[in-house]
Coordinates of C-alpha atoms and ligand atoms in Angstrom, one line a residue:
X1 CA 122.4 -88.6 -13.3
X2 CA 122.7 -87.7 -17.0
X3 CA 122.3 -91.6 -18.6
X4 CA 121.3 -94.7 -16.7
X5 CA 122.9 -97.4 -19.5
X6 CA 122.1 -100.6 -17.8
X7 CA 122.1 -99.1 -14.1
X8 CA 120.0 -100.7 -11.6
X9 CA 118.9 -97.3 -9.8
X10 CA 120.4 -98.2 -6.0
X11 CA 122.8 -95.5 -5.2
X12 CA 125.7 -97.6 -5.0
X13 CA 126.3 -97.8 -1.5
X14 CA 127.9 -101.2 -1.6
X15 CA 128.9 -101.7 -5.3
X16 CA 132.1 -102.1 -6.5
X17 CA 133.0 -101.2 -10.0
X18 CA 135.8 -102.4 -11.8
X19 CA 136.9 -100.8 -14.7
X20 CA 138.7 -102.9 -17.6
X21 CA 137.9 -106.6 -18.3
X22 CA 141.1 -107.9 -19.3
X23 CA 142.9 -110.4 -16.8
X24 CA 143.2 -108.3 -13.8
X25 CA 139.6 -106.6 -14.1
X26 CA 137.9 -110.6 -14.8
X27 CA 140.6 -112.0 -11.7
X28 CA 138.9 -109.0 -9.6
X29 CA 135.2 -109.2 -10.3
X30 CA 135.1 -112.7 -10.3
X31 CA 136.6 -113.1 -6.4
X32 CA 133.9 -110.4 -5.6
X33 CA 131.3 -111.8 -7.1
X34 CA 131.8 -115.6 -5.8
X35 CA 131.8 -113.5 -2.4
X36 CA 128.6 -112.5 -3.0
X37 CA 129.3 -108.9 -3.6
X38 CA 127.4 -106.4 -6.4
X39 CA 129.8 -105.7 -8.7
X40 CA 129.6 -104.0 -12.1
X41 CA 132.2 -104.4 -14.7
X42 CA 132.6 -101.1 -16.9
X43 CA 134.8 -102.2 -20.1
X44 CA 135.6 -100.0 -23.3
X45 CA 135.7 -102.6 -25.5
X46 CA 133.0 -105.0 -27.0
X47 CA 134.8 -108.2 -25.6
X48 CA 136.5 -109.4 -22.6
X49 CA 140.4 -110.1 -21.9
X50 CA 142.3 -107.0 -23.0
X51 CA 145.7 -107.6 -23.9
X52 CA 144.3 -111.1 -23.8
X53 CA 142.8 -111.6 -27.4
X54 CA 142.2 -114.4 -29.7
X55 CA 141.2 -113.6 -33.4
X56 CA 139.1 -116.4 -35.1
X57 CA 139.3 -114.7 -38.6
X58 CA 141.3 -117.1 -39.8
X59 CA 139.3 -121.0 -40.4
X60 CA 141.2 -123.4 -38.4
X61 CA 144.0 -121.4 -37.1
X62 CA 143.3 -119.0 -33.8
X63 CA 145.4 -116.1 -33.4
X64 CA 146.3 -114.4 -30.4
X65 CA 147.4 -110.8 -30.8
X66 CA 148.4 -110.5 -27.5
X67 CA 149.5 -112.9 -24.8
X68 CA 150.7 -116.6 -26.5
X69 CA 152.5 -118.2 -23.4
X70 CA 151.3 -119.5 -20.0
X71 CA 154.7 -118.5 -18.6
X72 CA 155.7 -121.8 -16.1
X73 CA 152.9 -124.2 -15.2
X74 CA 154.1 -124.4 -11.7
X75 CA 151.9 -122.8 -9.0
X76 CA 150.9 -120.0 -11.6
X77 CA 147.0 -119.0 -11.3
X78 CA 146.7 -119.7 -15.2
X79 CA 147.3 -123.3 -14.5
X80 CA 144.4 -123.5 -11.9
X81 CA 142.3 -121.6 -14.7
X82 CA 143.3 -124.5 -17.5
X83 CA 142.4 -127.1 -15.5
X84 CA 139.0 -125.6 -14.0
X85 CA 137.7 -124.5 -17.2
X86 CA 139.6 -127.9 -19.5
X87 CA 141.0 -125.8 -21.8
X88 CA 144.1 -128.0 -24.3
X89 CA 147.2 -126.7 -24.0
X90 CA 150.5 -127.6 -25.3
X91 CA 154.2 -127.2 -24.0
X92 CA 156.4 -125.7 -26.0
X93 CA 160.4 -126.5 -26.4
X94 CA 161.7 -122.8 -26.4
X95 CA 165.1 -124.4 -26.7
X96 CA 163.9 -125.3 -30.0
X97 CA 165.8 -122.9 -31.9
X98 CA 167.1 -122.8 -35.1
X99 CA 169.7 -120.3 -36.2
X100 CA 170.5 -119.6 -40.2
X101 CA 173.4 -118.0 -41.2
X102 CA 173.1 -114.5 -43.8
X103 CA 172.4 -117.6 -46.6
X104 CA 170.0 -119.0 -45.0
X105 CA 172.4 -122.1 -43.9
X106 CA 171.7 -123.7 -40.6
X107 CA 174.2 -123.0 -37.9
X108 CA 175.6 -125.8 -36.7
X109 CA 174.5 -126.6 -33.1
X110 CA 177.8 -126.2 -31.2
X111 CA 178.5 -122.7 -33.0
X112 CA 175.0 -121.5 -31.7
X113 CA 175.8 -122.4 -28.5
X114 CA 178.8 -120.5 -28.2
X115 CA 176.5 -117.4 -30.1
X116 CA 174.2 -118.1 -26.7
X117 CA 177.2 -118.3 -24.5
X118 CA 178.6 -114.8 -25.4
X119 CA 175.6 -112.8 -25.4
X120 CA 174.8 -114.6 -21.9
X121 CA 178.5 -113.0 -20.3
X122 CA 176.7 -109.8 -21.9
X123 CA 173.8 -109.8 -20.4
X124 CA 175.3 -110.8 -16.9
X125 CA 177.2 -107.4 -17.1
X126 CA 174.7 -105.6 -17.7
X127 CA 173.1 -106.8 -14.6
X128 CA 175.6 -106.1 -12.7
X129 CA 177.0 -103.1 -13.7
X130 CA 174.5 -101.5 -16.6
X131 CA 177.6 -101.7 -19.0
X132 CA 176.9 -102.7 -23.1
X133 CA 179.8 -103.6 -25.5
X134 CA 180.3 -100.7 -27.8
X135 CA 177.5 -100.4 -30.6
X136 CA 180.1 -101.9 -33.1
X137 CA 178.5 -103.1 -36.8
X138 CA 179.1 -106.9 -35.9
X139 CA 179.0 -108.2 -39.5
X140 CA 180.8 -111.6 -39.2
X141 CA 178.0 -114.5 -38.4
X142 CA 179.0 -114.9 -35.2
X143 CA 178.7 -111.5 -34.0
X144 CA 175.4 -111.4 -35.5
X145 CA 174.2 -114.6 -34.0
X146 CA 175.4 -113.0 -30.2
X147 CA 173.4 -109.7 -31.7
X148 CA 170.5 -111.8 -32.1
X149 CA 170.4 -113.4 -28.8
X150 CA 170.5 -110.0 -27.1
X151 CA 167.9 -108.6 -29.3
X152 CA 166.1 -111.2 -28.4
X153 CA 166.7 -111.1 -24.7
X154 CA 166.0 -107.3 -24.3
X155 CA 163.9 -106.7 -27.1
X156 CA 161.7 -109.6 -27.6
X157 CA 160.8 -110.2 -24.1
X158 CA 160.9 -107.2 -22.4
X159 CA 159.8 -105.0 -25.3
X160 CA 162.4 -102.0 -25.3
X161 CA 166.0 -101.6 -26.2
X162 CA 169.1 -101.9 -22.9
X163 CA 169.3 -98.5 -22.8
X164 CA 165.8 -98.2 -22.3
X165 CA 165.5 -100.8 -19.3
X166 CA 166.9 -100.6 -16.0
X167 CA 170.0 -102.8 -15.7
X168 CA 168.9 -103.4 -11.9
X169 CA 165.0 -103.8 -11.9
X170 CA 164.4 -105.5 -15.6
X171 CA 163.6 -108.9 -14.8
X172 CA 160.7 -110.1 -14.7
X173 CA 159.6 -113.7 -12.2
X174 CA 158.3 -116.4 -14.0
X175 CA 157.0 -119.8 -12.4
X176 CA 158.8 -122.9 -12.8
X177 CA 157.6 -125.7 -14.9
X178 CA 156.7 -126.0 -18.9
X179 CA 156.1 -123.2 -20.9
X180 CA 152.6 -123.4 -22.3
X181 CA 150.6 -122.2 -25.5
X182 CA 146.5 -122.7 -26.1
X183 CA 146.4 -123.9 -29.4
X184 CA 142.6 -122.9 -29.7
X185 CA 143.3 -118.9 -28.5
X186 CA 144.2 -117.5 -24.8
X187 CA 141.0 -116.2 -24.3
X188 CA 139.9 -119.7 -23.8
X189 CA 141.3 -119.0 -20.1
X190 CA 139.4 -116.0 -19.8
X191 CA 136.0 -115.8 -21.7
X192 CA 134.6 -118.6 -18.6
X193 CA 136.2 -117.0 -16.0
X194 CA 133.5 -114.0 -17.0
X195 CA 130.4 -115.9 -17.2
X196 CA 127.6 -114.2 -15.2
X197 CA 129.6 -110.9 -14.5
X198 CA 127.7 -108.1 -14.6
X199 CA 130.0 -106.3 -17.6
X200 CA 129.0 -103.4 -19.6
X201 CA 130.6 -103.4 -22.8
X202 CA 131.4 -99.9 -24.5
X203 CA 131.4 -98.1 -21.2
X204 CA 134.8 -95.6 -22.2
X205 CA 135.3 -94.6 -18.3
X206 CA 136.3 -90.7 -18.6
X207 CA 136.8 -89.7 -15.2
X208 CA 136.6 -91.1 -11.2
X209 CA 135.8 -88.5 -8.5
X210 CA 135.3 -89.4 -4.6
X211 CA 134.8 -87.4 -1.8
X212 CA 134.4 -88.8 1.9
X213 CA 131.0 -91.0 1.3
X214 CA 132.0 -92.5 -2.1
X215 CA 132.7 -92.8 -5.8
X216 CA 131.5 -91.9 -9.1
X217 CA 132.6 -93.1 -11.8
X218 CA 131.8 -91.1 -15.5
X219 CA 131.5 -92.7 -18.8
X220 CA 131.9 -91.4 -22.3
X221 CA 128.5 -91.3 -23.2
X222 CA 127.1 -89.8 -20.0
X223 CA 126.6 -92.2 -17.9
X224 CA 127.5 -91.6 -14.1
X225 CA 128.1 -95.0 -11.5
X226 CA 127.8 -94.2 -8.0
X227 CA 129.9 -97.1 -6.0
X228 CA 131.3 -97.4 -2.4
X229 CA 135.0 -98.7 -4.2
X230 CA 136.2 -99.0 -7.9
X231 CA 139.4 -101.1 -8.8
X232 CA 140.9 -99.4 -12.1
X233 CA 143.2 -101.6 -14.6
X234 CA 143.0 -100.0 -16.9
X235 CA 146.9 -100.2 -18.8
X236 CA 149.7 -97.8 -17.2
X237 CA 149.4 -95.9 -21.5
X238 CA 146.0 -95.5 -20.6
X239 CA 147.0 -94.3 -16.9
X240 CA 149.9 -92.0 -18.4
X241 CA 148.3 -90.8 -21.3
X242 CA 144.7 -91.7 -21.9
X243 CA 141.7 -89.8 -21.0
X244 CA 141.0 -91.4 -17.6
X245 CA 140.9 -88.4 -15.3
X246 CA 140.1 -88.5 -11.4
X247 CA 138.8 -85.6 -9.0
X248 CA 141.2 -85.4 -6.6
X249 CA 143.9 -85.6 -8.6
X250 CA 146.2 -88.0 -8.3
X251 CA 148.5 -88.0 -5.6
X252 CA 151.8 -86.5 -6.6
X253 CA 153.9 -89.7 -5.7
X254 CA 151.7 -91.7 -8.2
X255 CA 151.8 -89.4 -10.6
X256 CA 155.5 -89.3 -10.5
X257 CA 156.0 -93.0 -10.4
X258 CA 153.3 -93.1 -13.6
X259 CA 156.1 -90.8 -14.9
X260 CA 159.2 -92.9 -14.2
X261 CA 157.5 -96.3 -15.5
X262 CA 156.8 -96.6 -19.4
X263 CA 155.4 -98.7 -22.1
X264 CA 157.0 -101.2 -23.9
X265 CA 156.1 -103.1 -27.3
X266 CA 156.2 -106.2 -28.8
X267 CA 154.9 -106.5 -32.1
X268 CA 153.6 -109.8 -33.2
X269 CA 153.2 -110.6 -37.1
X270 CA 151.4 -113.6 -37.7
X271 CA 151.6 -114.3 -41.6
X272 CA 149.7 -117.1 -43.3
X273 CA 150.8 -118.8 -46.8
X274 CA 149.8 -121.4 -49.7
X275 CA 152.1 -123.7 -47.7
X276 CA 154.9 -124.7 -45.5
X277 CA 158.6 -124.0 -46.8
X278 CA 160.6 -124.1 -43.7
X279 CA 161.4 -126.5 -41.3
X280 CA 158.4 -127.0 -39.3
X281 CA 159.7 -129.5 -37.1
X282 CA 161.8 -126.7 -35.0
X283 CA 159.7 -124.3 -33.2
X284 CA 162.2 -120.8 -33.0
X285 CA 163.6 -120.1 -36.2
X286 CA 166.9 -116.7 -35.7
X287 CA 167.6 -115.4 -39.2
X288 CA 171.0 -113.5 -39.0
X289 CA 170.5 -111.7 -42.3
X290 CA 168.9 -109.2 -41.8
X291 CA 169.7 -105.4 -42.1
X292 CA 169.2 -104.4 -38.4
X293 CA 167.4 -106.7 -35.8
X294 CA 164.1 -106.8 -37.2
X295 CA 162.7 -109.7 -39.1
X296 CA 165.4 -112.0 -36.9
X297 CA 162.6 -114.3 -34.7
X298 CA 160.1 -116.7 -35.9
X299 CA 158.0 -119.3 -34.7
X300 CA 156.4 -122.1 -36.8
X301 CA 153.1 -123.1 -35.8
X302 CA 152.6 -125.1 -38.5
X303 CA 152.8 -128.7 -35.8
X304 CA 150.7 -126.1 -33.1
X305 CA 147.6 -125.7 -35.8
X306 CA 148.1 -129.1 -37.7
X307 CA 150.1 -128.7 -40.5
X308 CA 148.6 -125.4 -41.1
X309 CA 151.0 -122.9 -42.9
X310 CA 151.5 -120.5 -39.9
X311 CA 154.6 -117.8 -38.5
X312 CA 154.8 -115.6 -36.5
X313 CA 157.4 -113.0 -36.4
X314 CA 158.0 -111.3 -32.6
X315 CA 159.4 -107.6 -33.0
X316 CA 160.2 -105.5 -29.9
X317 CA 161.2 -102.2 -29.3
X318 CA 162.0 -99.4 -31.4
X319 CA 161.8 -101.7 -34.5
X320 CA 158.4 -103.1 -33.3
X321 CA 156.9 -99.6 -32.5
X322 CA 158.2 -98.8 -36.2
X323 CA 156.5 -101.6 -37.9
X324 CA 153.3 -100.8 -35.9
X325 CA 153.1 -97.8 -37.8
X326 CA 152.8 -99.4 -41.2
X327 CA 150.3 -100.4 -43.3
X328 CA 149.8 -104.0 -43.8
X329 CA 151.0 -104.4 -47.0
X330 CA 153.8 -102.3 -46.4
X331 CA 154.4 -104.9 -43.3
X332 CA 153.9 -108.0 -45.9
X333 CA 156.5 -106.0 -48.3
X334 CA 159.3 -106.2 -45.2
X335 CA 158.9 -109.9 -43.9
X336 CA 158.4 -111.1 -47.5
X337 CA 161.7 -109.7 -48.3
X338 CA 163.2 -111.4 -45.4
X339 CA 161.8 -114.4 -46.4
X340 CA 163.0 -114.4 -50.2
X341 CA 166.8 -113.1 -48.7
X342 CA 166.7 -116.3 -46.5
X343 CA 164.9 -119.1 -48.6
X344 CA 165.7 -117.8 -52.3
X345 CA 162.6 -118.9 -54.5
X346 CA 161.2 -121.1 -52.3
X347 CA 159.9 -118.3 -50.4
X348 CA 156.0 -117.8 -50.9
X349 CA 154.2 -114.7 -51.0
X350 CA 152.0 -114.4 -47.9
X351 CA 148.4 -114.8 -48.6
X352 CA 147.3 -113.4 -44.9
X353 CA 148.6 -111.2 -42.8
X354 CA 147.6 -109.8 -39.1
X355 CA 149.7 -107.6 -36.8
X356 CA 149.1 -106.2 -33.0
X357 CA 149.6 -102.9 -33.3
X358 CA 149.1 -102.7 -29.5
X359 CA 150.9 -99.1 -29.8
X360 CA 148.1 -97.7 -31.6
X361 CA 145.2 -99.3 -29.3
X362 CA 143.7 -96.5 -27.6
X363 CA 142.8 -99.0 -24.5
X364 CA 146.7 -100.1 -24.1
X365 CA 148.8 -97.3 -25.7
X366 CA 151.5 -99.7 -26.0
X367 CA 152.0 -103.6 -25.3
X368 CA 153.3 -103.5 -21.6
X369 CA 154.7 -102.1 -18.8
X370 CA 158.8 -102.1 -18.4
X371 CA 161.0 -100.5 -16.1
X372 CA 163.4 -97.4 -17.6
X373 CA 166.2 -96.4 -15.8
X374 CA 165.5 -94.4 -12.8
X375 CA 162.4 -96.6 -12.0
X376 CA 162.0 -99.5 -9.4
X377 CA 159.4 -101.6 -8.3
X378 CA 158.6 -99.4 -5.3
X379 CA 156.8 -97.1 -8.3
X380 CA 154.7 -100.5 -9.0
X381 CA 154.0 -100.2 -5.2
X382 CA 153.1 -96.9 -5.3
X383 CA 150.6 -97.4 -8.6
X384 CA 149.0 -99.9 -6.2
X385 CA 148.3 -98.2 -3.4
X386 CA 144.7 -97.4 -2.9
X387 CA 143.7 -93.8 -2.4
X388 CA 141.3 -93.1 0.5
X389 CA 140.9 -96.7 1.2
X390 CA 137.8 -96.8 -2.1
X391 CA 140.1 -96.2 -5.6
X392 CA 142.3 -99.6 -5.8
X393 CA 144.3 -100.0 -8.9
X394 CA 145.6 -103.2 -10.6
X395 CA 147.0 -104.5 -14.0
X396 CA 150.0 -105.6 -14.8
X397 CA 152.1 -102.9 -14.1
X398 CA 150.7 -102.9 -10.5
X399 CA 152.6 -106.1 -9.7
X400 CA 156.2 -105.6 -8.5
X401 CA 157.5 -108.8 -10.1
X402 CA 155.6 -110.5 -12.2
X403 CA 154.2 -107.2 -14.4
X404 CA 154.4 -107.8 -17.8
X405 CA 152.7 -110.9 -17.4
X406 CA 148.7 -112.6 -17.3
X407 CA 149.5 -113.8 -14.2
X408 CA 150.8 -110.9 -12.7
X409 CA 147.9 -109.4 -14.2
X410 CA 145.5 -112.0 -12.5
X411 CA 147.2 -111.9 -9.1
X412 CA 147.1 -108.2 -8.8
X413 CA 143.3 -108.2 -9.5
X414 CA 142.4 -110.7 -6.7
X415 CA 144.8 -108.5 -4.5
X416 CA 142.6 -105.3 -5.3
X417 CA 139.7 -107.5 -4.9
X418 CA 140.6 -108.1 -1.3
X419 CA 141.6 -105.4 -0.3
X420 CA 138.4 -104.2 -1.3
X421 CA 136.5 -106.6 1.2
X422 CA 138.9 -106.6 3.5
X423 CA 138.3 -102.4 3.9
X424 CA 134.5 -103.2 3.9
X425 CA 134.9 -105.6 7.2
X426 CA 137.0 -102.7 8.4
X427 CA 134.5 -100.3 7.8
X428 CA 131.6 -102.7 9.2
X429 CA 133.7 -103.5 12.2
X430 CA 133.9 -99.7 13.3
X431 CA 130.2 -98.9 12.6
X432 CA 129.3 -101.9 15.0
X433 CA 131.7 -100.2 17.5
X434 CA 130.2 -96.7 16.8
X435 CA 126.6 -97.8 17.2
Ligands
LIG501 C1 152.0 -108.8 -27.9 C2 151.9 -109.2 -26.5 C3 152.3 -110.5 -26.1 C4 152.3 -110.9 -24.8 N1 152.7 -112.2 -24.5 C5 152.5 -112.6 -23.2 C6 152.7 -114.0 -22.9 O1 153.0 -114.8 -23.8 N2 152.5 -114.4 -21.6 C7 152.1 -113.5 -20.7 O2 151.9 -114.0 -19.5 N3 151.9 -112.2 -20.9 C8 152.0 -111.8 -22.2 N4 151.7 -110.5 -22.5 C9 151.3 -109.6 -21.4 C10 149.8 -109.8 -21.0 O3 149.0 -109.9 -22.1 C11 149.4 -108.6 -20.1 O4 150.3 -108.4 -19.1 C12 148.0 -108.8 -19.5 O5 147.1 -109.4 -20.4 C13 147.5 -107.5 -19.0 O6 146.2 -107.6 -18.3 P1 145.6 -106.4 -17.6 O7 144.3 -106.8 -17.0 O8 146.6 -105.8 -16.7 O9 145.4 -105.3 -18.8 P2 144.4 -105.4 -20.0 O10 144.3 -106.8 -20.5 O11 144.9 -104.4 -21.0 O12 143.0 -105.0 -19.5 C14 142.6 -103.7 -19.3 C15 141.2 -103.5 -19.8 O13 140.9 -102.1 -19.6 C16 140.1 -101.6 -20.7 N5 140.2 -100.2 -20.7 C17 141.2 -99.4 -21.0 N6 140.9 -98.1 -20.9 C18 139.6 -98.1 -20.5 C19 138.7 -97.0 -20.1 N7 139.0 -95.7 -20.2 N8 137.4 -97.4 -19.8 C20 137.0 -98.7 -19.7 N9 137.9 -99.7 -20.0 C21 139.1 -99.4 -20.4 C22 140.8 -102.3 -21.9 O14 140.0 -102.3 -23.0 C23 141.1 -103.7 -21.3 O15 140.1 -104.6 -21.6 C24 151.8 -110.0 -23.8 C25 151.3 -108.8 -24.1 C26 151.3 -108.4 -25.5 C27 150.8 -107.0 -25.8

């Protein structure tokens, strides 16, 4: 071996390594730990949760880059999480929306419901047939209210433009129930569900080879982990384009599905100022005045962080892979001239600012997984499938319906994590009949 960093000296004969501590990696290790199984946790990083991640820069006000919403509190894993570990949460009205006109006058309610209505008979065309009204420049306020509400359909939740997404695969499951936020940061969900895990932070995995008798996996710095199995989760950017290799190759069906699936991104802006100058009794807050879609959806959390004076802009696509790109300042330039479009003078000048730029993260390469046209979930099968019963995969854009999603995350770690022990009873079971 050419580094030992934190390894034990057995030679891996019934270890499991999984690679990646975000929800999937934690979801996995955890089962095979309570199960009394060695497991080592090999994470880039120096923190646990991935695309899970609270900042605590900011006194009073925790930010989470990445995931916000516990998507349906019915029968989702998250919920059992919450409750084991007490973590607050608080529902959130997402039917809470405000819509200002290109003055910055509220529309009234009626008129935004028949904005929601028309880009709804949109939207259900384009599941049936794929078909998109033609890219007109929809300049009257209603038009750009239905604009809006597709942007924020497509876009904003599934983090790439129609053309971009599959008209037949794009939908993601959620669970029923309230939609959920953790006012003191997501990772509140996540950080307990790691205690006692064997993880080794700054452990860059480089490269998994296997033969017939097992698996090593590499590290940046050296280091070299013999293991019977290894889940990887690491994110489908990392997968496509990072530098994770494996010896075998990958088998060609995987490599073409990791071909036909992509990455998707949703910017979040979180912007704080001297004080509260919008409404901050409404939660969604759809500016129709801008230039193209960007800048269009906000969310006060001013009532979320008590009183504090919080937004957060949500930018997906092309426009959020654009603003990723830019400085800062050059990002506080752009949303404070939104701002002093829509509220005149009584706009402030942001005093903070923190964006996600999950695009640029070399450990997610974008912020997650969607389905182009040409893909299906039976590529999210494929990425699953283990190869020679000991390399399991999971992550978000392992799970055929939920992906996108810390749940779907979660599940499909305790799926590798099972398949794991259910291939070592195999494996004991024919030994026993051998001997
Ligand atoms: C901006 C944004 C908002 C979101 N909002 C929501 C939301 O509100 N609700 C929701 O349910 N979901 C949301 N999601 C999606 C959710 O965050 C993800 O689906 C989920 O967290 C992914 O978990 P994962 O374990 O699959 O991947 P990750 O969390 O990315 O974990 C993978 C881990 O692997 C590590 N890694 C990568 N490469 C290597 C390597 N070579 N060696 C070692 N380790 C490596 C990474 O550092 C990471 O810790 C959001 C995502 C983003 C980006």
């Amino acid at each position: 071996m050419n580094g030992t960093d934190g390894i034990d000296g057995t030679d891996g004969t019934r270890r499991t390594v999984v690679v990646g501590a975000g929800a999937a990696g934690l979801g996995a290790a955890r089962l095979l730990a309570d199960a009394g199984r060695d497991v080592v946790v090999l994470e880039a990083r120096d923190r646990v949760g991935g695309r899970v991640h609270t900042d605590r820069t900011w006194e009073g006000v925790p930010v989470d880059l990445g995931a916000s919403w516990i998507h349906g509190v019915r029968g989702n894993p998250l919920t059992e999480l919450r409750d084991r570990f007490q973590v607050p949460t608080a529902v959130t009205d997402l039917d809470s929306l405000l819509v200002h006109d290109p003055s910055g006058t509220p529309v009234p309610g009626d008129e935004q419901a028949r904005m929601r209505a028309h880009a709804e008979e949109i939207i259900d065309r384009f599941d049936r047939d794929g078909s998109l009204p033609a890219a007109a420049r929809w300049t009257d306020t209603h038009r750009r209210g239905v604009r809006y509400f597709l942007w924020q359909h497509f876009e904003n939740e599934f983090g790439a433009g129609p053309r971009e997404l599959s008209h037949r695969w794009y939908s993601d499951a959620v669970f029923a129930g309230e939609q959920e936020i953790v006012p003191g940061g997501y990772d509140q969900l996540f950080r307990p569900l790691s205690a006692g895990l064997d993880i080794r932070f700054g452990q860059d995995v480089t490269h998994i080879s296997h033969d017939g008798t097992g698996v090593t996996v590499h590290t940046a710095r050296g280091t070299e982990l013999p293991c019977s199995d290894v889940i990887v989760t690491v994110p489908l950017g990392v997968l496509r384009g990072g530098g994770l290799s494996f010896s075998p190759d990958l088998p060609p069906a995987k490599r073409e599905a990791l071909d036909r699936l992509a990455m998707g991104t949703l910017s979040k802006t979180w912007l704080r100022f001297p004080r509260v100058f919008w409404d901050d009794a409404v939660l969604t807050h759809a500016y129709l005045g801008t230039e193209d879609d960007a800048w269009s959806e906000w969310y006060s959390f001013a009532r979320v962080h008590d009183g504090a004076p919080v937004l957060l802009s949500l930018n997906g696509g092309p426009a959020g892979r654009a603003i990723e790109a830019l400085s800062d300042r050059d990002i506080a330039g752009r949303a404070t001239a939104v701002l002093r479009r829509w509220f005149g003078d009584a706009a402030e000048t942001p005093v903070a600012l923190q964006n996600s730029r999950w695009t640029q993260d070399p450990y997610a390469l974008g912020s997650y997984s969607i389905t182009p046209p040409g893909a299906s979930p039976e590529d999210r099968d494929t990425l699953a499938a283990p190869i020679a019963g000991r390399i399991h995969f999971a992550g978000e854009a392992t799970h055929s319906t939920c992906h996108q999603t810390v749940h779907g995350a979660l599940l499909s770690g305790r799926r590798a994590a099972r398949a794991v022990m259910a291939g070592s009873r195999r494996a004991a079971g024919a030994a026993a009949v051998g001997s």
